[in-house]
């Protein structure tokens, strides 16, 4: 009897040890790397455990490790790599990843120089409508365009432009263009007198109140204005906090973009549930009787793309231009310690840095626009020859749409 | 490594769960036939059941019953450097049917069909995201087969050990997640969710197996009917995730149930 009990207990102990061993997974956010191999392994693992798009990614990340590890070991074996070799190696590593916010910055151990890799660099320029950013050339045409009044421009720290165009029945079209969503930073600089308040004159003209009080007392809210144009061509995004006052003051409605989720563990497929991505209108917003047109192009990224998408969702909004860059999912710089995903590393301290998204955002029908971009309601591709002959064909198309409804 | 090229977490493979369920039912039938098959070979051999308020001198050698009680789960996962992710067990419910074949006064084989909830909660300690949490309710059906050793007279003490197979039937999750609107306007209401859990065929391992053991006290309350109180552990040996990546720590469930039952001697 006792022998049997002992045998059974031994069996219990033996079988209970059948669970798999736990892995020692180290935080990729802060590691000192003294070899090309360790730099590669750290960045590979940081993306492996923290990348937010694995559920929809087509890249076989394990195969990437298998293919690229010998390359970086080879750099160590031969005593170093040139910047070009290292750039090419990291470019191959991230090639095909859909995250268009992503870039990797690594210090070349041999040369001390920074090298960069960005998965969007191999995708966006391959689009047949791709063109470089002609921001300065386009805004240079503004003051001389037909019927322009009230033209003002900002400063280099925050390039922004305001103008009134003639509309229909004696009304006006208020136009505002800006290069990045950095209005809060600029407000801070004005308050601390680092720059003159006149630097934000276009903002005040369009929004009033330095852009933080809706459109109260400004041209965008004026009854003399029948439509507004927000021009985010060449705008590379910025502070999501600025997005709310600047864009949600252009509608009286709550806007339902879709859903978002974040990582909820170190497994590639450890996700939180989807939660709504909806925003109420901002106080002192414009009325639904005003048309809202957003101009965006292939160089419009991040918040600029969200602006284009929100305009599509406004009942009174239209997006005119080109399919946008494809970096539609927000991130939290410094958020790796909170979410164990997104941006990790520190170039100055550890010699590597990876900039990547924290949120997986989809539309209300669960379609992801990451790596794809927002497709315009009215496509109007950039025309270099028109620009060279003094015409901004995309802005002219937007004005035509407002004036004719076509 | 097999990987779905475009997989939302919500995607459910309609085919594999059915196959798993069929295999599971076959295993269940096998488990029950194991218990009752042994009974058939010695159906004519009645045994004296030595311990009971109503001592039986010619009891039949098998019994059936039902039980219900509380299930308390411990979700075991090494979070590695994600140190502010705190997993804790949650209470749930268990109920089921049981059948035993009694070979002698001290030894029997038992097979159950049990519904067991293996619930857990994930909390976050980080300052900015401390409102985030997830409560997972996981519904399993389990088929434990155990060898039972009994001792005692009026109150009989049973110790049992065996194995089980199970299937993750469904799940539900409720909690708060970080949302984009929360970043912008700080409204936690946008972060709340309460929904049926949708399985990922690439990630979730719905087959469950492991060891089960415990002890029980039994007594007869009326002729042919026993009352029991039982403490049981389900010690999972199957990872609740598939091995879909190398750099992944396993997750296991260990579930303790406190259950009360009635059994009828046939």
XYZ file of C-alpha atoms in Angstrom:
672
model
C 0.000 0.000 0.000
C 2.710 2.499 1.024
C 4.834 1.541 -1.970
C 1.929 2.357 -4.246
C 1.411 5.724 -2.590
C 5.109 6.535 -2.947
C 5.019 5.531 -6.614
C 1.987 7.728 -7.209
C 3.596 10.693 -5.429
C 6.766 10.220 -7.464
C 4.680 10.171 -10.631
C 2.954 13.404 -9.569
C 6.263 15.128 -8.954
C 7.726 13.885 -12.222
C 4.733 14.919 -14.304
C 4.366 18.306 -12.637
C 7.802 19.222 -13.940
C 6.558 18.807 -17.498
C 5.838 22.506 -17.898
C 8.087 24.347 -20.296
C 11.026 26.365 -19.021
C 10.635 30.109 -18.772
C 12.778 32.352 -20.935
C 14.924 35.158 -19.663
C 13.676 37.966 -21.896
C 15.670 41.159 -21.336
C 14.324 44.690 -21.753
C 15.439 46.067 -25.144
C 14.849 49.642 -24.002
C 18.252 50.015 -22.370
C 21.190 47.798 -23.238
C 24.800 48.582 -23.810
C 25.860 47.005 -27.079
C 29.491 46.466 -27.900
C 29.170 44.532 -31.126
C 27.205 44.683 -34.343
C 25.614 41.376 -33.399
C 24.380 42.648 -30.026
C 22.983 45.805 -31.638
C 21.119 43.696 -34.153
C 19.865 41.223 -31.555
C 18.619 44.035 -29.310
C 16.726 45.804 -32.073
C 15.380 42.538 -33.479
C 14.095 41.476 -30.066
C 12.640 44.909 -29.297
C 10.581 44.697 -32.455
C 9.816 41.021 -31.838
C 8.272 41.696 -28.428
C 6.998 45.241 -28.822
C 5.908 45.802 -32.427
C 2.202 46.529 -32.542
C 1.375 45.271 -36.041
C 2.341 41.599 -35.866
C -1.272 40.505 -36.240
C -1.393 41.957 -39.753
C 2.280 41.811 -40.722
C 3.367 39.723 -43.709
C 7.086 39.762 -42.920
C 8.398 36.497 -41.435
C 10.388 37.987 -38.582
C 12.055 34.710 -37.620
C 13.345 34.351 -41.157
C 14.687 37.895 -40.952
C 16.668 36.881 -37.880
C 17.951 33.774 -39.574
C 19.012 35.680 -42.683
C 20.494 38.785 -41.079
C 22.328 37.446 -38.020
C 25.225 36.064 -40.113
C 25.567 39.458 -41.817
C 26.074 41.277 -38.519
C 28.348 38.536 -37.208
C 30.325 39.020 -40.388
C 30.750 42.722 -39.593
C 32.145 41.768 -36.182
C 34.421 39.147 -37.723
C 35.979 41.534 -40.210
C 36.417 44.292 -37.664
C 33.661 46.642 -38.733
C 31.324 47.797 -41.457
C 31.097 50.889 -43.567
C 28.128 53.185 -43.050
C 26.758 52.112 -46.408
C 27.021 48.419 -45.501
C 25.323 48.966 -42.165
C 22.579 51.083 -43.719
C 21.940 48.384 -46.286
C 21.843 45.648 -43.624
C 19.324 47.461 -41.418
C 17.365 48.465 -44.490
C 16.985 44.780 -45.381
C 16.064 43.995 -41.792
C 13.043 46.300 -41.700
C 12.103 46.080 -45.375
C 8.427 45.310 -45.835
C 7.272 46.178 -42.310
C 4.072 48.171 -42.595
C 4.794 50.648 -39.802
C 5.391 53.898 -41.682
C 6.292 55.749 -38.504
C 9.187 53.393 -37.953
C 12.797 54.277 -38.314
C 15.908 52.787 -36.787
C 18.958 54.797 -35.840
C 22.147 52.910 -35.011
C 25.634 54.096 -34.250
C 28.241 52.449 -36.429
C 30.689 51.073 -33.889
C 33.608 51.489 -36.271
C 32.949 54.947 -37.710
C 30.903 56.467 -34.891
C 28.355 57.720 -37.431
C 24.607 57.272 -37.240
C 22.954 55.094 -39.853
C 19.227 54.967 -40.486
C 16.702 52.520 -41.835
C 13.030 53.144 -42.498
C 10.602 50.631 -44.015
C 8.599 53.428 -45.638
C 11.623 54.487 -47.682
C 11.303 51.406 -49.823
C 7.535 51.735 -50.221
C 6.449 55.369 -50.571
C 8.916 56.371 -53.328
C 7.841 53.322 -55.330
C 4.308 54.731 -55.752
C 3.724 55.954 -59.283
C 2.380 59.304 -58.061
C 5.207 59.911 -55.575
C 6.921 63.285 -55.641
C 9.227 65.130 -53.271
C 7.837 67.712 -50.910
C 7.429 71.060 -52.705
C 6.113 72.878 -49.640
C 8.184 76.044 -50.111
C 7.542 76.286 -53.843
C 3.802 75.897 -53.320
C 3.453 78.460 -50.525
C 5.535 80.932 -52.540
C 2.665 81.075 -55.047
C 0.028 81.915 -52.437
C 0.300 85.735 -52.228
C -0.027 86.093 -55.987
C -2.959 83.751 -56.524
C -6.113 85.272 -57.970
C -8.261 87.179 -55.472
C -6.133 86.469 -52.405
C -6.637 88.842 -49.487
C -5.584 88.930 -45.831
C -2.441 86.913 -46.598
C -0.190 86.331 -43.594
C 2.654 83.954 -42.912
C 4.360 82.640 -39.797
C 7.997 82.114 -38.951
C 10.545 79.422 -39.669
C 9.918 77.836 -36.270
C 6.335 77.182 -37.291
C 5.836 77.698 -41.016
C 2.149 78.539 -41.428
C 0.120 80.536 -43.921
C -3.300 82.119 -44.019
C -5.226 83.591 -46.914
C -8.770 84.417 -47.958
C -9.932 83.390 -51.406
C -13.091 84.605 -53.098
C -15.960 82.150 -52.766
C -19.475 82.307 -54.155
C -22.124 85.002 -53.601
C -19.555 87.392 -52.198
C -18.477 85.038 -49.472
C -14.935 83.972 -48.699
C -12.929 80.787 -48.455
C -10.538 80.700 -45.499
C -7.272 78.890 -46.218
C -4.741 77.669 -43.650
C -1.571 75.709 -44.240
C 0.975 74.573 -41.696
C 3.935 72.243 -41.733
C 3.591 70.328 -38.492
C 1.298 69.826 -35.523
C 3.477 71.755 -33.095
C 1.091 74.485 -32.096
C 1.315 73.771 -28.357
C 5.088 74.113 -28.495
C 4.741 77.398 -30.321
C 2.200 78.670 -27.828
C 4.662 77.872 -25.085
C 7.413 79.733 -26.934
C 5.150 82.752 -27.349
C 4.184 82.700 -23.671
C 7.823 82.497 -22.634
C 8.657 85.235 -25.160
C 11.092 83.039 -27.035
C 9.343 84.132 -30.231
C 7.110 87.048 -31.131
C 3.319 86.595 -31.021
C 3.249 87.699 -34.649
C 4.803 84.330 -35.481
C 1.360 82.869 -34.941
C -0.520 85.522 -36.918
C -1.851 82.997 -39.468
C -3.120 80.806 -36.624
C -4.848 83.724 -34.983
C -6.354 84.804 -38.306
C -7.798 81.377 -39.004
C -8.657 80.094 -35.511
C -8.323 83.046 -33.168
C -6.987 82.549 -29.645
C -3.723 80.944 -30.786
C -5.677 77.958 -32.009
C -6.723 76.703 -28.613
C -10.192 78.250 -28.330
C -11.853 76.788 -31.369
C -12.678 79.266 -34.119
C -14.225 81.957 -31.962
C -13.748 85.469 -33.358
C -11.680 84.256 -36.316
C -12.126 83.957 -40.042
C -12.932 80.247 -39.928
C -15.972 80.956 -37.775
C -17.009 84.121 -39.565
C -20.390 84.216 -41.338
C -18.548 85.822 -44.274
C -16.733 82.534 -44.838
C -18.541 79.749 -46.659
C -15.796 77.151 -46.594
C -12.398 76.407 -45.101
C -9.388 74.690 -46.606
C -6.913 72.986 -44.323
C -3.781 72.270 -46.307
C -1.624 69.518 -44.797
C 0.407 68.709 -47.908
C 3.964 68.021 -46.822
C 2.869 68.115 -43.189
C 4.637 65.354 -41.283
C 2.355 65.327 -38.234
C 3.416 66.033 -34.694
C 1.652 66.484 -31.397
C -1.609 64.548 -31.186
C -2.745 67.026 -28.538
C -2.836 69.752 -31.198
C -4.985 67.627 -33.439
C -8.034 67.967 -31.217
C -8.391 71.788 -31.122
C -7.213 72.255 -34.690
C -9.348 69.638 -36.417
C -12.287 68.916 -34.120
C -13.165 72.622 -34.058
C -14.031 72.241 -37.747
C -17.162 70.194 -37.136
C -20.171 70.367 -34.838
C -20.379 66.558 -34.764
C -18.756 63.752 -32.822
C -16.503 61.877 -35.233
C -16.115 58.109 -35.085
C -12.814 57.170 -36.671
C -12.897 53.507 -35.664
C -11.047 51.554 -33.005
C -7.626 51.213 -31.486
C -5.760 48.681 -29.410
C -2.364 48.383 -27.755
C -0.022 45.540 -26.896
C -0.848 43.738 -23.662
C 2.164 41.505 -23.205
C 5.423 40.525 -24.818
C 3.928 37.982 -27.200
C 3.554 39.208 -30.741
C -0.185 38.589 -30.593
C -0.814 39.810 -27.046
C -3.330 42.582 -27.611
C -5.855 44.497 -25.593
C -9.435 44.588 -26.827
C -10.437 47.133 -29.431
C -11.712 50.362 -27.888
C -13.470 53.195 -29.725
C -11.529 55.992 -31.345
C -14.106 58.780 -31.363
C -13.713 62.478 -30.666
C -16.309 65.075 -29.791
C -16.272 68.405 -31.538
C -14.119 71.061 -29.919
C -15.791 74.001 -28.141
C -16.443 77.053 -30.361
C -16.527 74.909 -33.483
C -17.731 75.932 -36.909
C -21.230 75.088 -38.132
C -22.180 72.261 -40.455
C -23.134 74.829 -43.111
C -19.467 75.440 -43.929
C -17.667 73.094 -46.262
C -14.391 71.723 -44.936
C -11.819 70.684 -47.521
C -8.552 69.054 -46.560
C -5.683 69.021 -49.035
C -3.142 66.264 -48.461
C -0.528 64.455 -50.517
C 1.889 61.536 -50.390
C 4.087 63.511 -47.984
C 1.274 64.038 -45.473
C 1.973 61.779 -42.508
C 0.600 60.880 -39.095
C -1.654 63.662 -37.696
C -1.897 65.126 -41.195
C -3.366 61.832 -42.407
C -5.757 61.683 -39.486
C -6.857 65.168 -40.525
C -7.616 63.928 -44.033
C -9.507 60.921 -42.692
C -11.505 63.008 -40.229
C -12.482 65.386 -43.043
C -13.820 62.389 -44.957
C -15.905 61.452 -41.949
C -17.362 64.952 -41.509
C -20.749 65.152 -43.273
C -19.588 68.509 -44.636
C -15.978 67.481 -45.290
C -14.001 66.416 -48.358
C -10.450 65.223 -48.801
C -8.810 66.283 -52.070
C -5.328 65.305 -53.199
C -3.330 62.083 -53.160
C -3.224 58.889 -51.124
C -1.278 59.831 -48.031
C 1.988 58.503 -46.584
C 0.593 55.640 -44.478
C 1.741 56.436 -40.923
C -1.737 56.486 -39.450
C -1.193 54.884 -36.047
C -0.115 57.122 -33.153
C 2.691 56.554 -30.712
C 3.916 57.716 -27.353
C 7.591 58.713 -27.357
C 8.972 57.346 -24.115
C 6.011 55.026 -23.771
C 7.952 51.767 -23.809
C 8.093 51.621 -20.026
C 4.313 51.990 -19.920
C 3.165 49.731 -22.699
C 6.223 47.549 -23.422
C 5.768 48.422 -27.045
C 6.568 51.324 -29.307
C 9.675 53.500 -29.181
C 12.694 51.918 -27.504
C 16.387 52.561 -27.089
C 18.419 55.728 -26.679
C 20.831 56.624 -29.444
C 23.047 58.928 -27.414
C 23.322 56.577 -24.471
C 23.164 53.097 -25.960
C 23.868 53.689 -29.632
C 20.523 52.514 -30.977
C 16.992 53.844 -31.221
C 13.811 52.502 -32.748
C 10.864 54.784 -33.406
C 7.666 52.799 -33.854
C 3.942 52.976 -33.175
C 2.104 52.089 -29.960
C -1.439 51.993 -31.285
C -2.968 49.732 -33.860
C -5.773 51.857 -35.288
C -8.466 50.668 -37.670
C -11.463 52.272 -39.308
C -14.997 51.546 -38.174
C -15.070 48.522 -40.510
C -11.759 47.277 -39.041
C -9.619 48.207 -42.030
C -6.085 49.289 -41.258
C -4.667 52.240 -43.187
C -1.151 51.749 -41.799
C 1.333 51.406 -44.632
C -1.402 52.279 -47.093
C -2.548 55.800 -46.305
C -5.857 57.594 -46.703
C -7.344 57.567 -50.193
C -8.841 60.924 -51.221
C -12.496 61.540 -52.013
C -11.364 63.500 -55.052
C -8.006 62.481 -56.430
C -5.895 65.302 -57.766
C -2.257 64.372 -58.316
C 0.595 66.808 -57.998
C 1.595 68.389 -61.331
C 5.213 69.570 -61.407
C 4.858 71.288 -64.767
C 1.895 73.291 -63.422
C 3.942 74.341 -60.423
C 6.810 75.387 -62.668
C 4.381 77.538 -64.641
C 3.088 79.210 -61.464
C 0.036 77.106 -60.657
C -0.765 75.002 -57.616
C -3.087 72.586 -59.400
C -4.238 70.840 -56.211
C -5.198 74.043 -54.415
C -6.941 75.262 -57.553
C -8.894 72.008 -57.656
C -10.002 72.521 -54.050
C -11.174 76.051 -54.813
C -13.038 74.794 -57.868
C -14.780 72.136 -55.800
C -15.937 74.667 -53.224
C -17.129 77.132 -55.832
C -18.879 74.660 -58.122
C -19.577 71.649 -55.945
C -17.797 69.501 -58.540
C 6.541 28.560 -38.388
C 3.005 28.731 -39.724
C 1.696 32.261 -39.645
C -1.550 33.805 -40.820
C -0.662 36.540 -43.323
C -3.368 38.925 -42.209
C -4.778 38.160 -38.850
C -6.798 40.314 -36.550
C -7.023 39.059 -33.016
C -10.677 38.694 -33.679
C -10.206 36.217 -36.498
C -11.566 32.816 -35.610
C -10.545 29.776 -37.519
C -13.857 28.037 -38.074
C -12.313 24.734 -39.004
C -9.770 23.858 -36.379
C -12.011 24.325 -33.319
C -14.483 21.809 -34.754
C -11.757 19.268 -35.302
C -10.494 19.872 -31.784
C -14.011 19.492 -30.401
C -14.494 16.168 -32.191
C -11.205 14.887 -30.836
C -12.195 16.103 -27.434
C -15.546 14.266 -27.515
C -13.778 11.095 -28.618
C -11.368 11.446 -25.725
C -14.312 11.954 -23.388
C -16.046 8.843 -24.641
C -12.802 6.957 -24.243
C -12.450 8.171 -20.670
C -15.942 7.103 -19.745
C -15.646 3.790 -21.517
C -12.424 3.237 -19.587
C -14.233 3.687 -16.299
C -17.337 1.706 -17.222
C -15.534 -0.862 -19.276
C -13.723 -1.958 -16.146
C -17.061 -2.164 -14.419
C -18.494 -4.428 -17.086
C -15.816 -6.996 -16.544
C -16.750 -7.453 -12.901
C -20.342 -6.403 -12.783
C -21.323 -9.417 -10.783
C -18.873 -8.754 -8.008
C -20.529 -6.755 -5.277
C -18.334 -5.393 -2.570
C -18.984 -4.500 0.963
C -18.653 -0.787 1.471
C -17.168 -0.578 4.919
C -17.711 3.059 5.818
C -21.094 4.721 5.782
C -23.806 6.028 8.041
C -25.892 3.415 6.310
C -23.483 0.508 5.952
C -24.136 -1.540 2.854
C -23.109 -5.132 2.841
C -23.902 -5.732 -0.777
C -23.433 -2.436 -2.551
C -23.359 -2.284 -6.306
C -19.890 -1.529 -7.608
C -20.496 1.709 -9.417
C -22.037 5.085 -8.710
C -22.984 8.237 -10.572
C -23.430 11.775 -9.353
C -23.273 15.461 -9.905
C -21.392 18.318 -8.309
C -21.025 22.069 -8.284
C -18.810 24.558 -6.553
C -16.291 27.301 -6.755
C -13.213 27.384 -9.006
C -10.222 29.529 -8.157
C -7.637 29.926 -10.886
C -4.001 30.907 -10.901
C -2.742 32.090 -14.294
C 0.980 31.477 -14.317
C 3.123 33.523 -16.687
C 6.578 35.024 -16.415
C 6.126 38.640 -17.534
C 9.908 39.101 -17.838
C 10.738 42.826 -17.984
C 7.067 43.863 -18.154
C 7.237 44.233 -14.416
C 4.163 46.386 -13.910
C 1.871 43.771 -15.434
C 0.384 41.931 -12.487
C -1.618 38.766 -13.020
C -3.899 37.495 -10.294
C -6.391 34.681 -10.107
C -10.127 35.187 -10.130
C -12.876 33.014 -8.744
C -15.271 31.203 -11.011
C -17.686 28.337 -11.101
C -17.538 24.616 -11.673
C -20.225 21.985 -12.152
C -20.417 18.558 -13.675
C -21.249 14.897 -13.701
C -19.265 12.069 -12.227
C -19.185 8.281 -12.497
C -17.120 5.844 -10.427
C -16.313 2.191 -10.649
C -15.529 0.716 -7.237
C -13.147 -2.205 -7.387
C -12.886 -2.691 -3.681
C -13.626 -0.931 -0.460
C -10.529 1.224 -0.853
C -9.896 1.598 -4.554
C -12.006 2.948 -7.393
C -11.687 4.642 -10.761
C -13.576 7.796 -11.461
C -14.370 9.802 -14.593
C -15.954 13.264 -14.600
C -17.271 15.682 -17.118
C -16.774 19.125 -15.637
C -17.409 22.683 -16.646
C -14.614 24.727 -15.088
C -13.983 28.442 -15.245
C -10.311 29.434 -15.283
C -10.455 33.168 -14.791
C -7.759 35.721 -14.175
C -7.136 39.436 -13.997
C -4.330 41.596 -15.332
C -3.606 44.886 -13.582
C -1.129 47.610 -14.443
C 1.010 49.420 -11.903
C 2.437 52.138 -14.145
C 1.482 55.676 -13.143
C 0.019 56.790 -16.429
C -1.691 53.504 -17.237
C -2.686 52.327 -13.770
C -6.357 52.453 -14.757
C -5.800 49.701 -17.290
C -6.976 46.213 -16.401
C -8.366 43.097 -17.996
C -10.605 40.483 -16.426
C -10.713 37.280 -18.401
C -13.462 34.726 -17.904
C -12.476 31.446 -19.529
C -14.929 28.576 -19.832
C -13.481 25.108 -20.124
C -14.942 21.651 -20.279
C -12.684 19.057 -18.675
C -12.697 15.290 -18.563
C -10.652 14.121 -15.585
C -10.024 10.424 -14.968
C -8.668 9.606 -11.533
C -7.676 6.691 -9.344
C -9.334 7.027 -5.934
C -8.085 5.614 -2.665
C -10.550 5.625 0.219
C -10.246 5.133 3.926
C -12.475 5.572 6.935
C -15.862 4.334 7.967
C -18.707 6.743 8.752
C -16.922 9.584 7.048
C -14.718 8.332 4.288
C -11.667 10.274 3.206
C -10.801 9.966 -0.472
C -7.537 10.882 -2.081
C -7.383 10.850 -5.856
C -4.932 11.423 -8.641
C -5.137 11.289 -12.400
C -5.107 13.275 -15.558
C -7.518 15.341 -17.535
C -8.101 16.595 -21.008
C -10.147 19.671 -21.691
C -11.228 22.212 -24.212
C -11.379 25.996 -23.973
C -14.999 26.556 -24.930
C -15.335 30.320 -24.780
C -14.105 33.440 -23.087
C -15.206 36.889 -22.087
C -13.122 39.908 -21.294
C -13.887 43.140 -19.588
C -11.571 45.982 -18.690
C -9.994 49.248 -19.623
C -7.351 49.775 -22.263
C -5.394 52.821 -23.309
C -7.280 54.587 -26.094
C -6.274 57.337 -28.478
C -9.014 59.683 -27.171
C -7.666 59.137 -23.658
C -4.319 60.483 -24.808
C -6.032 63.540 -26.257
C -8.812 64.401 -23.826
C -8.143 62.094 -20.882
C -11.571 60.502 -20.787
C -11.406 57.003 -19.291
C -14.921 56.156 -20.501
C -13.487 55.677 -23.978
C -11.195 52.995 -22.620
C -13.793 50.554 -21.315
C -14.683 47.310 -23.053
C -16.867 44.336 -22.181
C -17.070 41.712 -24.871
C -16.945 38.060 -25.813
C -13.369 36.956 -26.340
C -12.690 36.055 -29.945
C -10.126 33.326 -30.335
C -7.073 33.647 -32.500
C -6.336 30.392 -34.287
C -2.698 31.424 -34.492
C -2.232 32.253 -30.822
C -4.738 30.435 -28.634
C -4.262 26.795 -27.738
C -7.760 25.639 -26.901
C -6.733 22.079 -26.086
C -6.114 21.664 -22.411
C -4.555 18.731 -20.550
C -2.796 18.146 -17.303
C -2.805 16.481 -13.944
C -5.615 16.505 -11.468
C -5.539 15.527 -7.826
C -7.225 16.273 -4.570
C -9.109 14.865 -1.653
C -12.713 14.528 -0.584
C -14.836 13.555 2.365
C -17.953 11.536 1.761
C -20.804 10.250 3.808
C -24.148 8.658 3.135
C -27.133 10.813 3.957
C -29.802 8.351 2.904
C -29.715 4.871 1.553
C -27.832 4.796 -1.796
C -27.046 8.483 -1.757
C -23.701 9.970 -0.697
C -22.839 13.552 -0.013
C -19.325 14.726 -0.719
C -17.148 17.770 -0.254
C -14.067 17.879 -2.411
C -10.989 19.965 -3.001
C -9.467 19.376 -6.414
C -6.586 20.844 -8.365
C -6.273 20.976 -12.125
C -2.585 21.382 -12.892
C -2.347 22.378 -16.539
C 0.536 20.990 -18.550
C -0.470 22.555 -21.836
C 0.499 26.144 -22.632
C -2.622 28.231 -23.286
C -0.759 29.737 -26.228
C 0.531 27.990 -29.285
C 4.261 28.214 -29.866
C 3.879 30.833 -32.578
C 7.154 32.622 -31.797
C 10.452 31.691 -30.198
C 10.754 34.574 -27.762
C 7.633 33.715 -25.793
C 7.148 32.640 -22.221
C 4.543 29.926 -21.659
C 1.296 30.462 -19.757
C -0.369 27.849 -17.643
C -3.477 27.571 -15.550
C -3.591 25.916 -12.169
C -7.141 25.746 -10.915
C -8.402 24.729 -7.500
C -12.025 23.786 -7.096
C -14.047 23.425 -3.934
C -17.056 21.415 -4.926
C -19.956 19.662 -3.295
C -21.739 16.693 -4.795
C -24.278 13.982 -4.540
C -23.739 10.476 -5.833
C -26.115 7.620 -6.282
C -25.151 3.961 -5.906
C -26.549 1.864 -8.700
